[in-house]
PDB file of C-alpha atoms in Angstrom:
ATOM      1  CA  MET A 341       0.000   0.000   0.000  1.00  0.00           C
ATOM      2  CA  THR A 342       1.371   3.437  -0.956  1.00  0.00           C
ATOM      3  CA  THR A 343       2.145   5.611   2.050  1.00  0.00           C
ATOM      4  CA  THR A 344       0.459   8.954   2.568  1.00  0.00           C
ATOM      5  CA  PHE A 345       3.721  10.832   2.143  1.00  0.00           C
ATOM      6  CA  ALA A 346       4.591   8.939  -1.027  1.00  0.00           C
ATOM      7  CA  THR A 347       1.272   9.943  -2.551  1.00  0.00           C
ATOM      8  CA  PHE A 348       1.677  13.527  -1.346  1.00  0.00           C
ATOM      9  CA  GLN A 349       5.201  13.625  -2.757  1.00  0.00           C
ATOM     10  CA  SER A 350       4.121  12.224  -6.122  1.00  0.00           C
ATOM     11  CA  LEU A 351       1.581  15.047  -6.414  1.00  0.00           C
ATOM     12  CA  THR A 352       3.848  17.850  -5.244  1.00  0.00           C
ATOM     13  CA  ARG A 353       7.160  16.828  -6.810  1.00  0.00           C
ATOM     14  CA  ASN A 354       6.059  18.646  -9.972  1.00  0.00           C
ATOM     15  CA  MET A 355       3.029  20.622  -8.867  1.00  0.00           C
ATOM     16  CA  THR A 356       2.808  22.522 -12.131  1.00  0.00           C
ATOM     17  CA  ARG A 357       2.358  19.296 -14.055  1.00  0.00           C
ATOM     18  CA  THR A 358      -0.028  17.875 -11.458  1.00  0.00           C
ATOM     19  CA  LEU A 359      -2.249  20.938 -11.666  1.00  0.00           C
ATOM     20  CA  SER A 360      -2.126  20.927 -15.459  1.00  0.00           C
ATOM     21  CA  LEU A 361      -3.334  17.338 -15.518  1.00  0.00           C
ATOM     22  CA  LYS A 362      -6.126  18.169 -13.082  1.00  0.00           C
ATOM     23  CA  ALA A 363      -7.148  21.198 -15.144  1.00  0.00           C
ATOM     24  CA  ALA A 364      -7.318  19.016 -18.256  1.00  0.00           C
ATOM     25  CA  GLU A 365      -9.752  16.533 -16.751  1.00  0.00           C
ATOM     26  CA  PRO A 366     -13.025  16.780 -18.733  1.00  0.00           C
ATOM     27  CA  SER A 367     -15.286  17.827 -15.857  1.00  0.00           C
ATOM     28  CA  VAL A 368     -12.834  20.470 -14.644  1.00  0.00           C
ATOM     29  CA  ALA A 369     -12.051  21.750 -18.125  1.00  0.00           C
ATOM     30  CA  LEU A 370     -15.753  22.050 -18.990  1.00  0.00           C
ATOM     31  CA  GLU A 371     -16.580  24.146 -15.920  1.00  0.00           C
ATOM     32  CA  THR A 372     -13.485  26.281 -16.375  1.00  0.00           C
ATOM     33  CA  LYS A 373     -14.274  26.964 -20.024  1.00  0.00           C
ATOM     34  CA  HIS A 374     -17.783  28.087 -19.098  1.00  0.00           C
ATOM     35  CA  PHE A 375     -16.504  30.275 -16.261  1.00  0.00           C
ATOM     36  CA  LEU A 376     -13.909  32.045 -18.403  1.00  0.00           C
ATOM     37  CA  ALA A 377     -16.392  32.584 -21.236  1.00  0.00           C
ATOM     38  CA  THR A 378     -19.089  33.957 -18.948  1.00  0.00           C
ATOM     39  CA  ILE A 379     -17.412  35.927 -16.162  1.00  0.00           C
ATOM     40  CA  PRO A 380     -16.330  38.872 -18.395  1.00  0.00           C
ATOM     41  CA  LYS A 381     -20.006  39.490 -19.240  1.00  0.00           C
ATOM     42  CA  ILE A 382     -20.930  39.893 -15.573  1.00  0.00           C
ATOM     43  CA  LYS A 383     -20.812  43.534 -14.519  1.00  0.00           C
ATOM     44  CA  THR A 384     -22.706  43.734 -11.222  1.00  0.00           C
ATOM     45  CA  VAL A 385     -23.089  41.909  -7.930  1.00  0.00           C
ATOM     46  CA  ASP A 386     -26.695  41.081  -8.832  1.00  0.00           C
ATOM     47  CA  ALA A 387     -25.676  39.518 -12.150  1.00  0.00           C
ATOM     48  CA  PHE A 388     -22.928  37.548 -10.419  1.00  0.00           C
ATOM     49  CA  LEU A 389     -25.271  36.123  -7.806  1.00  0.00           C
ATOM     50  CA  LYS A 390     -27.949  35.386 -10.396  1.00  0.00           C
ATOM     51  CA  ASN A 391     -25.635  33.211 -12.507  1.00  0.00           C
ATOM     52  CA  THR A 392     -25.603  30.165 -10.229  1.00  0.00           C
ATOM     53  CA  ARG A 393     -23.147  28.132 -12.283  1.00  0.00           C
ATOM     54  CA  VAL A 394     -20.506  30.860 -12.435  1.00  0.00           C
ATOM     55  CA  PHE A 395     -21.056  31.928  -8.838  1.00  0.00           C
ATOM     56  CA  THR A 396     -20.764  28.345  -7.601  1.00  0.00           C
ATOM     57  CA  TYR A 397     -17.529  27.856  -9.548  1.00  0.00           C
ATOM     58  CA  ALA A 398     -16.091  30.959  -7.894  1.00  0.00           C
ATOM     59  CA  MET A 399     -17.259  29.888  -4.463  1.00  0.00           C
ATOM     60  CA  ASN A 400     -15.683  26.463  -4.913  1.00  0.00           C
ATOM     61  CA  ALA A 401     -12.414  28.131  -5.890  1.00  0.00           C
ATOM     62  CA  PHE A 402     -12.266  29.804  -2.488  1.00  0.00           C
ATOM     63  CA  GLY A 403     -13.339  26.733  -0.534  1.00  0.00           C
ATOM     64  CA  LEU A 404     -16.793  28.205  -0.002  1.00  0.00           C
ATOM     65  CA  GLY A 405     -18.847  25.811  -2.096  1.00  0.00           C
ATOM     66  CA  ASP A 406     -20.988  24.818   0.861  1.00  0.00           C
ATOM     67  CA  MET A 407     -22.054  28.482   1.103  1.00  0.00           C
ATOM     68  CA  ALA A 408     -23.162  28.838  -2.526  1.00  0.00           C
ATOM     69  CA  TYR A 409     -26.801  28.700  -1.439  1.00  0.00           C
ATOM     70  CA  ALA A 410     -26.378  31.682   0.936  1.00  0.00           C
ATOM     71  CA  LYS A 411     -26.590  34.401  -1.663  1.00  0.00           C
ATOM     72  CA  GLY A 412     -28.000  37.005   0.721  1.00  0.00           C
ATOM     73  CA  TYR A 413     -25.035  36.449   3.011  1.00  0.00           C
ATOM     74  CA  MET A 414     -22.566  36.681   0.144  1.00  0.00           C
ATOM     75  CA  ARG A 415     -24.306  39.772  -1.240  1.00  0.00           C
ATOM     76  CA  LYS A 416     -23.386  41.509   2.027  1.00  0.00           C
ATOM     77  CA  VAL A 417     -19.785  40.284   1.686  1.00  0.00           C
ATOM     78  CA  LEU A 418     -19.558  41.670  -1.844  1.00  0.00           C
ATOM     79  CA  THR A 419     -21.443  44.941  -1.506  1.00  0.00           C
ATOM     80  CA  GLU A 420     -19.609  46.101   1.622  1.00  0.00           C
ATOM     81  CA  GLY A 421     -16.207  45.314   0.108  1.00  0.00           C
ATOM     82  CA  ILE A 422     -12.947  45.265   2.045  1.00  0.00           C
ATOM     83  CA  VAL A 423     -11.784  48.887   2.281  1.00  0.00           C
ATOM     84  CA  ASP A 424     -13.704  49.611   5.461  1.00  0.00           C
ATOM     85  CA  PRO A 425     -12.176  47.654   8.380  1.00  0.00           C
ATOM     86  CA  LYS A 426     -15.707  47.308   9.744  1.00  0.00           C
ATOM     87  CA  SER A 427     -17.137  45.834   6.546  1.00  0.00           C
ATOM     88  CA  PHE A 428     -18.927  42.519   6.809  1.00  0.00           C
ATOM     89  CA  ALA A 429     -16.135  40.506   5.170  1.00  0.00           C
ATOM     90  CA  ASN A 430     -13.493  42.071   7.403  1.00  0.00           C
ATOM     91  CA  ARG A 431     -15.490  41.278  10.531  1.00  0.00           C
ATOM     92  CA  LEU A 432     -15.718  37.574   9.749  1.00  0.00           C
ATOM     93  CA  ASN A 433     -13.186  35.269  11.342  1.00  0.00           C
ATOM     94  CA  ASP A 434     -12.405  33.649   8.021  1.00  0.00           C
ATOM     95  CA  GLU A 435      -9.942  34.963   5.459  1.00  0.00           C
ATOM     96  CA  ARG A 436     -11.715  33.116   2.649  1.00  0.00           C
ATOM     97  CA  PHE A 437     -14.442  35.750   2.656  1.00  0.00           C
ATOM     98  CA  THR A 438     -12.031  38.671   2.452  1.00  0.00           C
ATOM     99  CA  ALA A 439     -10.160  36.915  -0.347  1.00  0.00           C
ATOM    100  CA  PHE A 440     -13.433  36.398  -2.218  1.00  0.00           C
ATOM    101  CA  ALA A 441     -14.454  40.030  -1.747  1.00  0.00           C
ATOM    102  CA  LYS A 442     -11.008  41.152  -2.910  1.00  0.00           C
ATOM    103  CA  ALA A 443     -11.186  39.047  -6.066  1.00  0.00           C
ATOM    104  CA  PHE A 444     -14.699  40.214  -6.905  1.00  0.00           C
ATOM    105  CA  ASP A 445     -14.290  43.774  -5.692  1.00  0.00           C
ATOM    106  CA  PHE A 446     -17.311  45.363  -7.326  1.00  0.00           C
ATOM    107  CA  ASP A 447     -17.205  48.008  -4.590  1.00  0.00           C
ATOM    108  CA  ASN A 448     -13.959  49.440  -5.970  1.00  0.00           C
ATOM    109  CA  PHE A 449     -13.879  48.400  -9.622  1.00  0.00           C
ATOM    110  CA  GLY A 450     -17.546  48.316 -10.589  1.00  0.00           C
ATOM    111  CA  PRO A 451     -18.139  46.955 -14.149  1.00  0.00           C
ATOM    112  CA  LEU A 452     -14.378  46.466 -14.621  1.00  0.00           C
ATOM    113  CA  THR A 453     -14.201  43.945 -11.773  1.00  0.00           C
ATOM    114  CA  THR A 454     -14.452  40.867 -13.956  1.00  0.00           C
ATOM    115  CA  THR A 455     -11.872  42.098 -16.474  1.00  0.00           C
ATOM    116  CA  ARG A 456      -9.137  41.738 -13.867  1.00  0.00           C
ATOM    117  CA  PRO A 457      -6.932  38.603 -13.609  1.00  0.00           C
ATOM    118  CA  ALA A 458      -7.902  38.374  -9.936  1.00  0.00           C
ATOM    119  CA  ALA A 459     -11.483  37.593 -10.984  1.00  0.00           C
ATOM    120  CA  ARG A 460     -10.548  35.314 -13.868  1.00  0.00           C
ATOM    121  CA  GLN A 461      -7.318  33.300 -14.129  1.00  0.00           C
ATOM    122  CA  ASP A 462      -6.520  33.570 -10.431  1.00  0.00           C
ATOM    123  CA  VAL A 463      -9.941  32.094  -9.659  1.00  0.00           C
ATOM    124  CA  VAL A 464      -9.369  29.291 -12.161  1.00  0.00           C
ATOM    125  CA  ASP A 465      -6.007  28.463 -10.581  1.00  0.00           C
ATOM    126  CA  ALA A 466      -7.595  28.342  -7.135  1.00  0.00           C
ATOM    127  CA  TYR A 467     -10.448  26.159  -8.412  1.00  0.00           C
ATOM    128  CA  VAL A 468      -8.047  23.610  -9.903  1.00  0.00           C
ATOM    129  CA  ARG A 469      -6.026  23.443  -6.687  1.00  0.00           C
ATOM    130  CA  GLN A 470      -9.205  22.926  -4.681  1.00  0.00           C
ATOM    131  CA  LYS A 471     -10.263  20.111  -7.002  1.00  0.00           C
ATOM    132  CA  LEU A 472      -6.859  18.469  -6.617  1.00  0.00           C
ATOM    133  CA  GLU A 473      -7.163  18.489  -2.838  1.00  0.00           C
ATOM    134  CA  VAL A 474     -10.768  17.292  -2.780  1.00  0.00           C
ATOM    135  CA  ASP A 475     -10.117  14.443  -5.208  1.00  0.00           C
ATOM    136  CA  ALA A 476      -6.975  13.402  -3.337  1.00  0.00           C
ATOM    137  CA  GLY A 477      -9.016  13.326  -0.147  1.00  0.00           C
ATOM    138  CA  ALA A 478     -11.485  10.925  -1.702  1.00  0.00           C
ATOM    139  CA  GLU A 479      -8.651   8.383  -1.866  1.00  0.00           C
ATOM    140  CA  ASN A 480      -6.729   9.322   1.277  1.00  0.00           C
ATOM    141  CA  GLU A 481      -7.842  11.963   3.761  1.00  0.00           C
ATOM    142  CA  GLY A 482      -4.295  12.324   5.025  1.00  0.00           C
ATOM    143  CA  VAL A 483      -3.106  13.425   1.594  1.00  0.00           C
ATOM    144  CA  ARG A 484      -5.781  16.091   1.482  1.00  0.00           C
ATOM    145  CA  LEU A 485      -4.794  17.357   4.910  1.00  0.00           C
ATOM    146  CA  ALA A 486      -1.124  17.437   3.883  1.00  0.00           C
ATOM    147  CA  LEU A 487      -1.905  19.358   0.678  1.00  0.00           C
ATOM    148  CA  TYR A 488      -4.103  21.807   2.568  1.00  0.00           C
ATOM    149  CA  PHE A 489      -1.467  22.302   5.244  1.00  0.00           C
ATOM    150  CA  GLN A 490       1.177  22.944   2.603  1.00  0.00           C
ATOM    151  CA  ARG A 491      -1.033  25.610   1.007  1.00  0.00           C
ATOM    152  CA  GLU A 492      -2.506  27.320   4.060  1.00  0.00           C
ATOM    153  CA  ALA A 493      -0.062  26.944   6.962  1.00  0.00           C
ATOM    154  CA  PRO A 494       2.496  29.448   5.576  1.00  0.00           C
ATOM    155  CA  LYS A 495      -0.226  32.136   5.609  1.00  0.00           C
ATOM    156  CA  VAL A 496      -0.937  31.777   9.326  1.00  0.00           C
ATOM    157  CA  LYS A 497       0.250  34.715  11.415  1.00  0.00           C
ATOM    158  CA  SER A 498      -0.375  33.399  14.926  1.00  0.00           C
ATOM    159  CA  ALA A 499      -1.074  30.264  16.920  1.00  0.00           C
ATOM    160  CA  TYR A 500      -4.688  31.385  17.090  1.00  0.00           C
ATOM    161  CA  GLY A 501      -4.900  31.028  13.322  1.00  0.00           C
ATOM    162  CA  LEU A 502      -3.833  27.416  13.613  1.00  0.00           C
ATOM    163  CA  LEU A 503      -6.314  26.754  16.398  1.00  0.00           C
ATOM    164  CA  ALA A 504      -9.170  28.346  14.454  1.00  0.00           C
ATOM    165  CA  ASP A 505      -8.757  26.148  11.393  1.00  0.00           C
ATOM    166  CA  PRO A 506      -9.959  22.563  12.051  1.00  0.00           C
ATOM    167  CA  ALA A 507      -7.867  21.036   9.275  1.00  0.00           C
ATOM    168  CA  LEU A 508      -4.621  22.802  10.230  1.00  0.00           C
ATOM    169  CA  TRP A 509      -5.251  21.931  13.854  1.00  0.00           C
ATOM    170  CA  LYS A 510      -5.837  18.275  12.943  1.00  0.00           C
ATOM    171  CA  VAL A 511      -2.393  18.131  11.379  1.00  0.00           C
ATOM    172  CA  LEU A 512      -0.737  19.659  14.445  1.00  0.00           C
ATOM    173  CA  LYS A 513      -2.679  17.420  16.826  1.00  0.00           C
ATOM    174  CA  THR A 514      -1.456  14.423  14.857  1.00  0.00           C
ATOM    175  CA  VAL A 515       2.163  15.600  14.767  1.00  0.00           C
ATOM    176  CA  TYR A 516       2.466  16.627  18.404  1.00  0.00           C
ATOM    177  CA  GLY A 517      -0.081  14.337  19.989  1.00  0.00           C
ATOM    178  CA  PHE A 518      -2.135  17.144  21.512  1.00  0.00           C
ATOM    179  CA  PRO A 519      -5.036  15.580  23.440  1.00  0.00           C
ATOM    180  CA  THR A 520      -8.646  16.221  22.478  1.00  0.00           C
ATOM    181  CA  ALA A 521      -9.275  17.478  26.008  1.00  0.00           C
ATOM    182  CA  MET A 522      -6.965  20.390  25.249  1.00  0.00           C
ATOM    183  CA  ALA A 523      -9.925  22.082  23.524  1.00  0.00           C
ATOM    184  CA  SER A 524     -11.486  22.753  26.925  1.00  0.00           C
ATOM    185  CA  ALA A 525      -8.478  24.783  28.105  1.00  0.00           C
ATOM    186  CA  ASP A 526      -8.297  28.578  27.890  1.00  0.00           C
ATOM    187  CA  ILE A 527      -7.475  29.676  24.353  1.00  0.00           C
ATOM    188  CA  GLU A 528      -4.364  31.479  25.599  1.00  0.00           C
ATOM    189  CA  LYS A 529      -3.081  28.239  27.144  1.00  0.00           C
ATOM    190  CA  GLN A 530      -3.806  26.366  23.928  1.00  0.00           C
ATOM    191  CA  ALA A 531      -1.870  28.961  21.934  1.00  0.00           C
ATOM    192  CA  SER A 532       1.010  28.765  24.399  1.00  0.00           C
ATOM    193  CA  ALA A 533       1.130  24.974  24.051  1.00  0.00           C
ATOM    194  CA  VAL A 534       1.399  25.354  20.281  1.00  0.00           C
ATOM    195  CA  THR A 535       4.181  27.941  20.344  1.00  0.00           C
ATOM    196  CA  GLN A 536       6.149  25.853  22.837  1.00  0.00           C
ATOM    197  CA  ARG A 537       6.270  23.070  20.258  1.00  0.00           C
ATOM    198  CA  LEU A 538       6.333  25.022  16.998  1.00  0.00           C
ATOM    199  CA  LYS A 539       8.060  28.196  15.885  1.00  0.00           C
ATOM    200  CA  LEU A 540       5.602  29.829  13.485  1.00  0.00           C
ATOM    201  CA  ALA A 541       8.458  31.067  11.309  1.00  0.00           C
ATOM    202  CA  GLU A 542       9.153  27.432  10.414  1.00  0.00           C
ATOM    203  CA  LEU A 543       5.906  27.369   8.457  1.00  0.00           C
ATOM    204  CA  GLN A 544       7.405  29.857   5.996  1.00  0.00           C
ATOM    205  CA  ASP A 545      10.510  27.715   5.507  1.00  0.00           C
ATOM    206  CA  PRO A 546       9.793  25.174   2.712  1.00  0.00           C
ATOM    207  CA  ALA A 547      12.320  22.646   4.045  1.00  0.00           C
ATOM    208  CA  LYS A 548      10.989  22.789   7.596  1.00  0.00           C
ATOM    209  CA  LEU A 549       7.401  22.732   6.364  1.00  0.00           C
ATOM    210  CA  ASP A 550       8.212  19.614   4.356  1.00  0.00           C
ATOM    211  CA  ARG A 551       9.713  17.925   7.428  1.00  0.00           C
ATOM    212  CA  LEU A 552       6.607  18.753   9.423  1.00  0.00           C
ATOM    213  CA  ILE A 553       4.415  17.234   6.727  1.00  0.00           C
ATOM    214  CA  ARG A 554       6.618  14.139   6.697  1.00  0.00           C
ATOM    215  CA  ARG A 555       6.090  13.778  10.443  1.00  0.00           C
ATOM    216  CA  PHE A 556       2.358  14.225  10.025  1.00  0.00           C
ATOM    217  CA  THR A 557       2.027  11.631   7.269  1.00  0.00           C
ATOM    218  CA  ALA A 558       4.100   9.084   9.187  1.00  0.00           C
ATOM    219  CA  ARG A 559       1.936   9.511  12.286  1.00  0.00           C
ATOM    220  CA  TRP A 560      -1.189   9.523  10.152  1.00  0.00           C
ATOM    221  CA  ASP A 561      -0.353   6.178   8.559  1.00  0.00           C
ATOM    222  CA  ALA A 562       0.519   4.698  11.942  1.00  0.00           C
ATOM    223  CA  ASP A 563      -2.795   5.876  13.377  1.00  0.00           C
ATOM    224  CA  GLN A 564      -4.748   4.425  10.475  1.00  0.00           C
ATOM    225  CA  GLY A 565      -3.525   0.987  11.463  1.00  0.00           C
ATOM    226  CA  VAL A 566      -5.283   1.409  14.824  1.00  0.00           C
ATOM    227  CA  ALA A 567      -8.598   3.125  14.071  1.00  0.00           C
ATOM    228  CA  ALA A 568     -10.501   4.718  11.241  1.00  0.00           C
ATOM    229  CA  SER A 569      -9.967   8.444  10.814  1.00  0.00           C
ATOM    230  CA  PRO A 570     -12.726  10.969  11.588  1.00  0.00           C
ATOM    231  CA  THR A 571     -11.074  13.563   9.365  1.00  0.00           C
ATOM    232  CA  LEU A 572     -13.889  13.703   6.822  1.00  0.00           C
ATOM    233  CA  ALA A 573     -15.975  15.393   9.510  1.00  0.00           C
ATOM    234  CA  LEU A 574     -13.697  18.408   9.062  1.00  0.00           C
ATOM    235  CA  PHE A 575     -14.841  18.784   5.491  1.00  0.00           C
ATOM    236  CA  PRO A 576     -18.444  19.282   4.320  1.00  0.00           C
ATOM    237  CA  ALA A 577     -20.048  16.623   2.173  1.00  0.00           C
ATOM    238  CA  ASN A 578     -19.380  18.519  -1.053  1.00  0.00           C
ATOM    239  CA  GLY A 579     -15.731  18.703  -0.114  1.00  0.00           C
ATOM    240  CA  VAL A 580     -15.043  22.401  -0.344  1.00  0.00           C
ATOM    241  CA  GLY A 581     -15.508  24.447   2.853  1.00  0.00           C
ATOM    242  CA  MET A 582     -13.836  23.969   6.221  1.00  0.00           C
ATOM    243  CA  ARG A 583     -14.910  26.644   8.643  1.00  0.00           C
ATOM    244  CA  THR A 584     -18.265  27.888   7.413  1.00  0.00           C
ATOM    245  CA  GLY A 585     -20.258  27.074  10.526  1.00  0.00           C
ATOM    246  CA  MET A 586     -17.926  29.152  12.659  1.00  0.00           C
ATOM    247  CA  ALA A 587     -17.811  31.912  10.075  1.00  0.00           C
ATOM    248  CA  LEU A 588     -21.580  32.282  10.145  1.00  0.00           C
ATOM    249  CA  LEU A 589     -21.592  32.785  13.879  1.00  0.00           C
ATOM    250  CA  ASN A 590     -18.247  34.227  14.876  1.00  0.00           C
ATOM    251  CA  LEU A 591     -17.954  37.892  14.007  1.00  0.00           C
ATOM    252  CA  LYS A 592     -15.112  39.820  15.530  1.00  0.00           C
ATOM    253  CA  TYR A 593     -15.999  41.848  18.575  1.00  0.00           C
ATOM    254  CA  GLY A 594     -17.953  44.927  17.621  1.00  0.00           C
ATOM    255  CA  GLY A 595     -19.761  43.024  14.830  1.00  0.00           C
TER     256      GLY A 595
END
């Protein structure tokens, strides 16, 4: 049986080629072709939300596919933009929403929004990467976690960011053996426990990040020989969002 790290390594050894192959798959290529042909014609938030197929593609690209039904919620994200620190997107404890609002910044760019690479090719690239991770997870959840950690961990600015993301936290719990009961401790104590084990700067060092992923995959495979993994519970059934439930409820103070 192929190990989790071996599978992860086979995908990431030449990520450009891996993503190209994923992009060329018929189902992915078909949706991408439709998105690229249609998005330039969309000039307003209303038109964007009305075109369910295009909107859903974009939401999937940002890991928000499980929120595609919540168009009223996303209208508020888009119409308030990101310039105002108190805007709806900025008050959510989830950077996916600010990234989405930044890509589709109708507030600042109006009808020109969808002519920008940020709303076109950048979205396509993100969609393909999401599909790679989701499909890998269908075969091995550990591979999906490793790919997600590789992509998202370097962006984290504090231990609280690691604690707030269930998938990132699952990787760290596996690596360091943090007990489940730790979740009942004060958040400051949880953060302190993380920083005692991990220097956050290491997440920006590719070599050290790779070693951490190696440790995770080795522990993951060992654990799979004992009990089935509950990791799929971290991902919604459609395989795209990770923190939506918290995002719906947890606005920053003052929200």
